[in-house]
Coordinates of C-alpha atoms and ligand atoms in Angstrom, one line a residue:
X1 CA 38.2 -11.7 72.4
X2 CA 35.5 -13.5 70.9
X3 CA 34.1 -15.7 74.5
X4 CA 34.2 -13.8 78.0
X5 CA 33.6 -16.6 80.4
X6 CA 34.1 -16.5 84.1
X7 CA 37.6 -17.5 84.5
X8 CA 39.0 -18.7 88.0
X9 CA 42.7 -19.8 88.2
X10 CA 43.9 -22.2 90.9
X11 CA 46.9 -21.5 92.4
X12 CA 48.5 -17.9 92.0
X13 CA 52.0 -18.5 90.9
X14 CA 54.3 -17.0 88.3
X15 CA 52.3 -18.4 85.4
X16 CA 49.0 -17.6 86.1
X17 CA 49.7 -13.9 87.3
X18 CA 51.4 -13.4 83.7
X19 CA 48.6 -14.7 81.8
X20 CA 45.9 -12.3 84.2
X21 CA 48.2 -9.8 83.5
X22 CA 48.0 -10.6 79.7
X23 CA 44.3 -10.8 79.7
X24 CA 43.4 -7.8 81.7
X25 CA 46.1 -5.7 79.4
X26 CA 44.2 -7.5 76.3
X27 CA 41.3 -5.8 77.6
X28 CA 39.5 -8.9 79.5
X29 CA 37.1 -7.6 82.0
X30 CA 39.3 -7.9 85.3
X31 CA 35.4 -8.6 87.0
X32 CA 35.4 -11.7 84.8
X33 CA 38.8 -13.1 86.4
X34 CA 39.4 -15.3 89.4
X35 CA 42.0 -16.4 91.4
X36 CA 43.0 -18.4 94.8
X37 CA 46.1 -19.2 96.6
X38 CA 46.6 -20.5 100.2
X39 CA 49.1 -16.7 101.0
X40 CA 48.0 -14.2 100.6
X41 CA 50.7 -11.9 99.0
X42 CA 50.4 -13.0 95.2
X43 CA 46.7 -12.7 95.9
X44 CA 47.1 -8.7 97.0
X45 CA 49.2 -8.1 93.8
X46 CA 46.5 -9.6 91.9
X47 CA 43.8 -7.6 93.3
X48 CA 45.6 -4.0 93.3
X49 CA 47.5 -4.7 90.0
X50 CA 44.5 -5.9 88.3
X51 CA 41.1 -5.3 90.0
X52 CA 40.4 -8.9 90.2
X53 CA 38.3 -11.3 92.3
X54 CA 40.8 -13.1 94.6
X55 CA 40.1 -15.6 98.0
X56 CA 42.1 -18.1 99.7
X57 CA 39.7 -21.0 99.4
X58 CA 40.0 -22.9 96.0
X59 CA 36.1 -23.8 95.7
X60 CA 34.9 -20.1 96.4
X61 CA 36.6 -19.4 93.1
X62 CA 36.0 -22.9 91.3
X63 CA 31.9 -22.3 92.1
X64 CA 31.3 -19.2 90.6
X65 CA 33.1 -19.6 87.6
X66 CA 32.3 -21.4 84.2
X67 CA 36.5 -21.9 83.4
X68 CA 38.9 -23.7 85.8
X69 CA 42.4 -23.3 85.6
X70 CA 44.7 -25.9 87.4
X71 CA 47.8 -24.0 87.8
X72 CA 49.2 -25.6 91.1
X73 CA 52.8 -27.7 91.3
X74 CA 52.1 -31.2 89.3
X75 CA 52.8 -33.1 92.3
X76 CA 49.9 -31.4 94.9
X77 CA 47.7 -31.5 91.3
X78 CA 45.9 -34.9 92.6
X79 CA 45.1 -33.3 96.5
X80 CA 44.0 -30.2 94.6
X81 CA 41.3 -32.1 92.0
X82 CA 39.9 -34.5 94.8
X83 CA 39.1 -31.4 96.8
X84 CA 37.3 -29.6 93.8
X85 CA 35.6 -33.0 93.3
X86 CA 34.8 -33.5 96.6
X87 CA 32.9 -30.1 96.6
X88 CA 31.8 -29.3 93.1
X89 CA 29.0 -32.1 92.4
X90 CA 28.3 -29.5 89.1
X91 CA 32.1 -29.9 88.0
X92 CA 31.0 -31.6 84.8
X93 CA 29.0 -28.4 83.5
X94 CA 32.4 -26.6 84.0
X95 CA 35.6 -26.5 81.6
X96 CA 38.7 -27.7 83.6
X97 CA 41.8 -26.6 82.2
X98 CA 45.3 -27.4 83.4
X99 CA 49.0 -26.1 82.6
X100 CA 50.8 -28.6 84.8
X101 CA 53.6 -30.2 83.7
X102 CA 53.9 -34.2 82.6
X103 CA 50.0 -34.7 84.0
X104 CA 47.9 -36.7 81.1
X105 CA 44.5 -35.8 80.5
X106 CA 42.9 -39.5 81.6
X107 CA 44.7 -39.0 85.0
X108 CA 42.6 -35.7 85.1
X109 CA 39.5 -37.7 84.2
X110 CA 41.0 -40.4 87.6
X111 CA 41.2 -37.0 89.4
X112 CA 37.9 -35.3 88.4
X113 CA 35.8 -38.2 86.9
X114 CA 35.5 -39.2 83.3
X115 CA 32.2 -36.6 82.4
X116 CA 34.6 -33.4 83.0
X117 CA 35.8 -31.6 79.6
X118 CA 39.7 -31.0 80.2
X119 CA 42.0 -28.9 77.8
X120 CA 45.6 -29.6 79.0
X121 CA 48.3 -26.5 77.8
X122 CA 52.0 -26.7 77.8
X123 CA 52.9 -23.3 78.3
X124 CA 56.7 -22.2 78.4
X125 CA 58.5 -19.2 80.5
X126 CA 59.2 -16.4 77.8
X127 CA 54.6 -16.3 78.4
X128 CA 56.0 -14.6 81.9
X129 CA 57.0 -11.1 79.4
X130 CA 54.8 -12.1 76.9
X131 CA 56.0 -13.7 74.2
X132 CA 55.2 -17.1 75.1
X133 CA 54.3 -20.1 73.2
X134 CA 51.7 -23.2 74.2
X135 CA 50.6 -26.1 72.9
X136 CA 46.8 -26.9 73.7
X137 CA 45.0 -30.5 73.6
X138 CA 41.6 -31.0 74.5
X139 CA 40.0 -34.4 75.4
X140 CA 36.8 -35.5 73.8
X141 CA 34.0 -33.8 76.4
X142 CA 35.7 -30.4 75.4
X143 CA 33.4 -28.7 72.7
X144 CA 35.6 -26.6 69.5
X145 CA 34.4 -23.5 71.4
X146 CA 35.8 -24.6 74.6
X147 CA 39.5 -25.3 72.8
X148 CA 39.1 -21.5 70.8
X149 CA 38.4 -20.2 74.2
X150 CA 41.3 -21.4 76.1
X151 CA 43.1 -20.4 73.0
X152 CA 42.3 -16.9 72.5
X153 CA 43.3 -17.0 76.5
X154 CA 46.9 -18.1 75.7
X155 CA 47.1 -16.1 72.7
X156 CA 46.7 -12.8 75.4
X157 CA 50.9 -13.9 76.3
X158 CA 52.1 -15.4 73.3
X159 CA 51.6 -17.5 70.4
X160 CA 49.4 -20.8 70.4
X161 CA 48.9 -23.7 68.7
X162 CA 46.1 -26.2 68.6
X163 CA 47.2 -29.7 69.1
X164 CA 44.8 -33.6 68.1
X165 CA 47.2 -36.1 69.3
X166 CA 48.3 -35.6 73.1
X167 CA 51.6 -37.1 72.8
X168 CA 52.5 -34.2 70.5
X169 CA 52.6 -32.4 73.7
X170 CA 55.6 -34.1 75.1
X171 CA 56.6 -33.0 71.6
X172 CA 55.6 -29.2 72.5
X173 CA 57.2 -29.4 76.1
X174 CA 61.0 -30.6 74.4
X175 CA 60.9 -27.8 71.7
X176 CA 59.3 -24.9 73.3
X177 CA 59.0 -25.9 77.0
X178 CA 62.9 -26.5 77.2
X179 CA 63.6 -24.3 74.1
X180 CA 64.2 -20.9 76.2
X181 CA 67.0 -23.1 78.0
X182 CA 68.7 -24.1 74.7
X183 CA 68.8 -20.9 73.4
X184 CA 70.3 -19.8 76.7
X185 CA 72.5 -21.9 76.6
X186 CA 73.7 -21.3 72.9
X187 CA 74.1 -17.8 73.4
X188 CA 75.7 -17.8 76.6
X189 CA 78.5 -19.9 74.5
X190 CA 78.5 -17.0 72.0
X191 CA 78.9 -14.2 74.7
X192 CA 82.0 -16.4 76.1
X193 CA 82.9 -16.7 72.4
X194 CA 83.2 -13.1 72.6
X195 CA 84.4 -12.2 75.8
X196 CA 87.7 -14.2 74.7
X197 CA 88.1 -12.3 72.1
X198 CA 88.8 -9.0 74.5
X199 CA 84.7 -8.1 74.3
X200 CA 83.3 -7.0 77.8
X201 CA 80.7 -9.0 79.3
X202 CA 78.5 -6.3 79.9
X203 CA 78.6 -5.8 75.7
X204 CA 79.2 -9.2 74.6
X205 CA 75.9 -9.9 76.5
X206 CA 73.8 -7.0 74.6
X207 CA 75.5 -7.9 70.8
X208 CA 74.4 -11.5 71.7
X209 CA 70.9 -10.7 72.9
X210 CA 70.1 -8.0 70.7
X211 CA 71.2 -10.4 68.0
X212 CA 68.6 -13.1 68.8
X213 CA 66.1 -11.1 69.1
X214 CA 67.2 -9.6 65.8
X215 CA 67.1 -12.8 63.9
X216 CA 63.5 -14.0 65.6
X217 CA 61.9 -10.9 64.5
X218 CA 63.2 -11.2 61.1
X219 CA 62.3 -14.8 61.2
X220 CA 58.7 -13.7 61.8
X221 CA 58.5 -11.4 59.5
X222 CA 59.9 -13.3 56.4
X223 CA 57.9 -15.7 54.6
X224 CA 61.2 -17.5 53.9
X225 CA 62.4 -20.9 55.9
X226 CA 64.9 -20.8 58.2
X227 CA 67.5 -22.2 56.3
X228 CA 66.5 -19.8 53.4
X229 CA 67.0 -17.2 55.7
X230 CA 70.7 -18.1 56.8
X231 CA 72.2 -19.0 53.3
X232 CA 70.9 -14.7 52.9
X233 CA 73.2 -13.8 55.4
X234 CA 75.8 -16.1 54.7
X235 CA 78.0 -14.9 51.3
X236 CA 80.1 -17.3 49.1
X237 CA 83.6 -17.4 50.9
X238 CA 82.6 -14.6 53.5
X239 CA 83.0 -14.5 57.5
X240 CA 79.6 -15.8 58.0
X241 CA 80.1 -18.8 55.7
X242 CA 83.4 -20.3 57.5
X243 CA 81.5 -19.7 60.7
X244 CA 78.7 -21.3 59.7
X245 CA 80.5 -24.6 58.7
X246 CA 82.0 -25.0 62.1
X247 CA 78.5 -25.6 63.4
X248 CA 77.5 -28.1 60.5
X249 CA 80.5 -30.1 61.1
X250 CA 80.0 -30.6 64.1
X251 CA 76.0 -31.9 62.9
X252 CA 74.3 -29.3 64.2
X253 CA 70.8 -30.6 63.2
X254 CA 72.0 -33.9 65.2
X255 CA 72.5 -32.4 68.0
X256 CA 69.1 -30.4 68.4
X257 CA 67.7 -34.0 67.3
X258 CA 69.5 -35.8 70.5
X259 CA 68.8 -33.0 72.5
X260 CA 65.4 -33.0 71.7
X261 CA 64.6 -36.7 71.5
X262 CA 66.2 -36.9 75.1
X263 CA 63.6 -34.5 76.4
X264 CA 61.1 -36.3 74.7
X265 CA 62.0 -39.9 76.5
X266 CA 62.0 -37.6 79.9
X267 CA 58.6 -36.2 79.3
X268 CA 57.1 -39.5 78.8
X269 CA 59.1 -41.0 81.9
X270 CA 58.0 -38.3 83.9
X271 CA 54.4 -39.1 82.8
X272 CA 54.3 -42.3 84.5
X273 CA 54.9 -40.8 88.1
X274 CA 51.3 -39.5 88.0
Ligands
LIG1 N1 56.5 -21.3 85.1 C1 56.5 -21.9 83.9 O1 57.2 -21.4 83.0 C2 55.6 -23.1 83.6 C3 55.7 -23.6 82.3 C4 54.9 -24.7 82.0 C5 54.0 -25.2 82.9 N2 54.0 -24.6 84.2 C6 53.1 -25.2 85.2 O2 52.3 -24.2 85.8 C7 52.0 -24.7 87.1 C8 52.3 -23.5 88.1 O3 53.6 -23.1 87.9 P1 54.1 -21.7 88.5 O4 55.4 -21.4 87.9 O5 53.1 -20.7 88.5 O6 54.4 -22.2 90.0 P2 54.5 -21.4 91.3 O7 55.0 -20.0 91.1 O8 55.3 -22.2 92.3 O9 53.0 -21.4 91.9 C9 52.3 -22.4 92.5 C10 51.2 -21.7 93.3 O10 50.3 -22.7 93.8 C11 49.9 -22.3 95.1 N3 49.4 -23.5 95.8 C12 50.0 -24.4 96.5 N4 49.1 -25.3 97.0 C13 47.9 -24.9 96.5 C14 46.5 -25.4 96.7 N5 46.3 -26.5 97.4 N6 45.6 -24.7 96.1 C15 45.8 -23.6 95.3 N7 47.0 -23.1 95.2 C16 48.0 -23.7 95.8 C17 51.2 -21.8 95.7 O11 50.9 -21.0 96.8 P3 51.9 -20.8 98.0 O12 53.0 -20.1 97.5 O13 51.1 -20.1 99.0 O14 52.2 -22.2 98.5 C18 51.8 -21.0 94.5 O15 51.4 -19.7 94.5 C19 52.9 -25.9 87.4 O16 52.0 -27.0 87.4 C20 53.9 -25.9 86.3 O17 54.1 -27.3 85.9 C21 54.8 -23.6 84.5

């Protein structure tokens, strides 16, 4: 970790506690880590799991550190911002960061007030065992150390990437925001696949699984492309290959393209309620 700054993380959910966990395992000085929640019992896991500094009021936290994550529900995000506001008249010498959904950044600067550096990341589930994957956008305020620093943070559960153009991030939240469902989904047909072919659940589940996970980690280790990598495993006239044109004639790549340009229109619809 290149920046230690004084982290404090609104709202103690299932997100946040992964990525303190992440940091603090990275080796992130715990004393260096805030957090607040209105209960208290994420707040005691945080504090015995970890050694952080927790509290039940959002500007205790906010005030003594330098970093503010927003990592409350998107719809009590504008309640949460008018009370920092209200109460932090030094909030432009701090960096805001938020990882709510479908919230632009210039509704942060209605929010918070147009001086404030924010750094808005799209975060997805798998960052809850860490293997996650975000997309990061800063608005102009934010300084190039400010967008390593947020990051390195994300890097502590996953993989990151560093995005110019906010609307990539509806972009982000369609591929690998939703993508954990898609996958789900496709092997969950495989494992039925399976099962109808006399398989038991219990090991039709683990061949599909272990199979996934299989092909991802081959995927990144291989300097290949993807499609590269399946014409490997998929011999002239073989099993693989008749397998294999079931799913392109039934367009394969049009469907991911639907699927994801649907989740794109709902991500920019779901923009406009805030
Ligand atoms: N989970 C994901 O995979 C994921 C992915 C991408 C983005 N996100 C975003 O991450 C954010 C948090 O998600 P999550 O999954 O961590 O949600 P969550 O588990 O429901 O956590 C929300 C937390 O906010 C607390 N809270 C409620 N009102 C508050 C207030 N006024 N001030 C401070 N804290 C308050 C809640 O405390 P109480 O329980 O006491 O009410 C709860 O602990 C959301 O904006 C979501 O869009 C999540």
């Amino acid at each position: 970790m290149a920046q230690t700054r004084k982290i404090a993380f609104i709202g103690a959910g299932n997100m946040p506690q992964s990525i303190i966990g992440g940091m603090v395992q990275g080796g992130y000085p715990a004393d260096a880590i805030y957090a607040s929640n209105p209960s208290q019992p994420s707040l005691d896991i945080l504090k015995e799991k970890h050694g952080i500094h927790t509290s039940n009021d959002n500007i205790e936290v906010a005030k003594a550190a330098d970093v503010i994550v927003l990592s409350v529900k998107p719809q009590i995000m504008a309640d949460a911002c008018a009370y920092l506001r209200e109460n932090l008249p030094d909030l432009n010498q701090k960096l805001v960061v938020t990882i709510a959904a479908g919230i632009r950044i210039e509704k942060y600067h209605q929010y918070l007030g147009n001086d404030v550096s924010i750094i808005r990341v799209m975060p997805n589930t798998p960052s809850l065992v860490g293997e996650g994957f975000s997309g990061v956008v800063a608005d102009n305020n934010a300084s190039a150390d400010d967008k390593n620093f947020v990051l390195e943070v994300f890097n502590y559960v996953g993989k990151t990437i560093s995005i110019t153009d906010e609307d990539d991030i509806d972009v982000v939240g369609a591929v690998s925001g939703s993508g954990p469902a898609y996958f789900f989904e496709f092997m969950a047909s495989l494992q039925k696949a399976a099962e109808a072919h006399g398989l038991s659940s219990e090991d039709a589940r683990a061949m599909v699984q272990q199979t996934a996970l299989g092909a991802a980690a081959m995927a990144g280790k291989s300097e290949l492309t993807l499609e590269e990598l399946r014409k490997q495993v998929t011999s002239k006239g073989g099993s693989t290959a008749k397998g294999v044109e079931v799913y392109q004639e039934a367009n394969i790549d049009q469907i991911s393209e639907r699927a994801v340009n649907a989740a794109v229109a709902r991500n920019q619809e779901m923009a406009k309620l805030f």
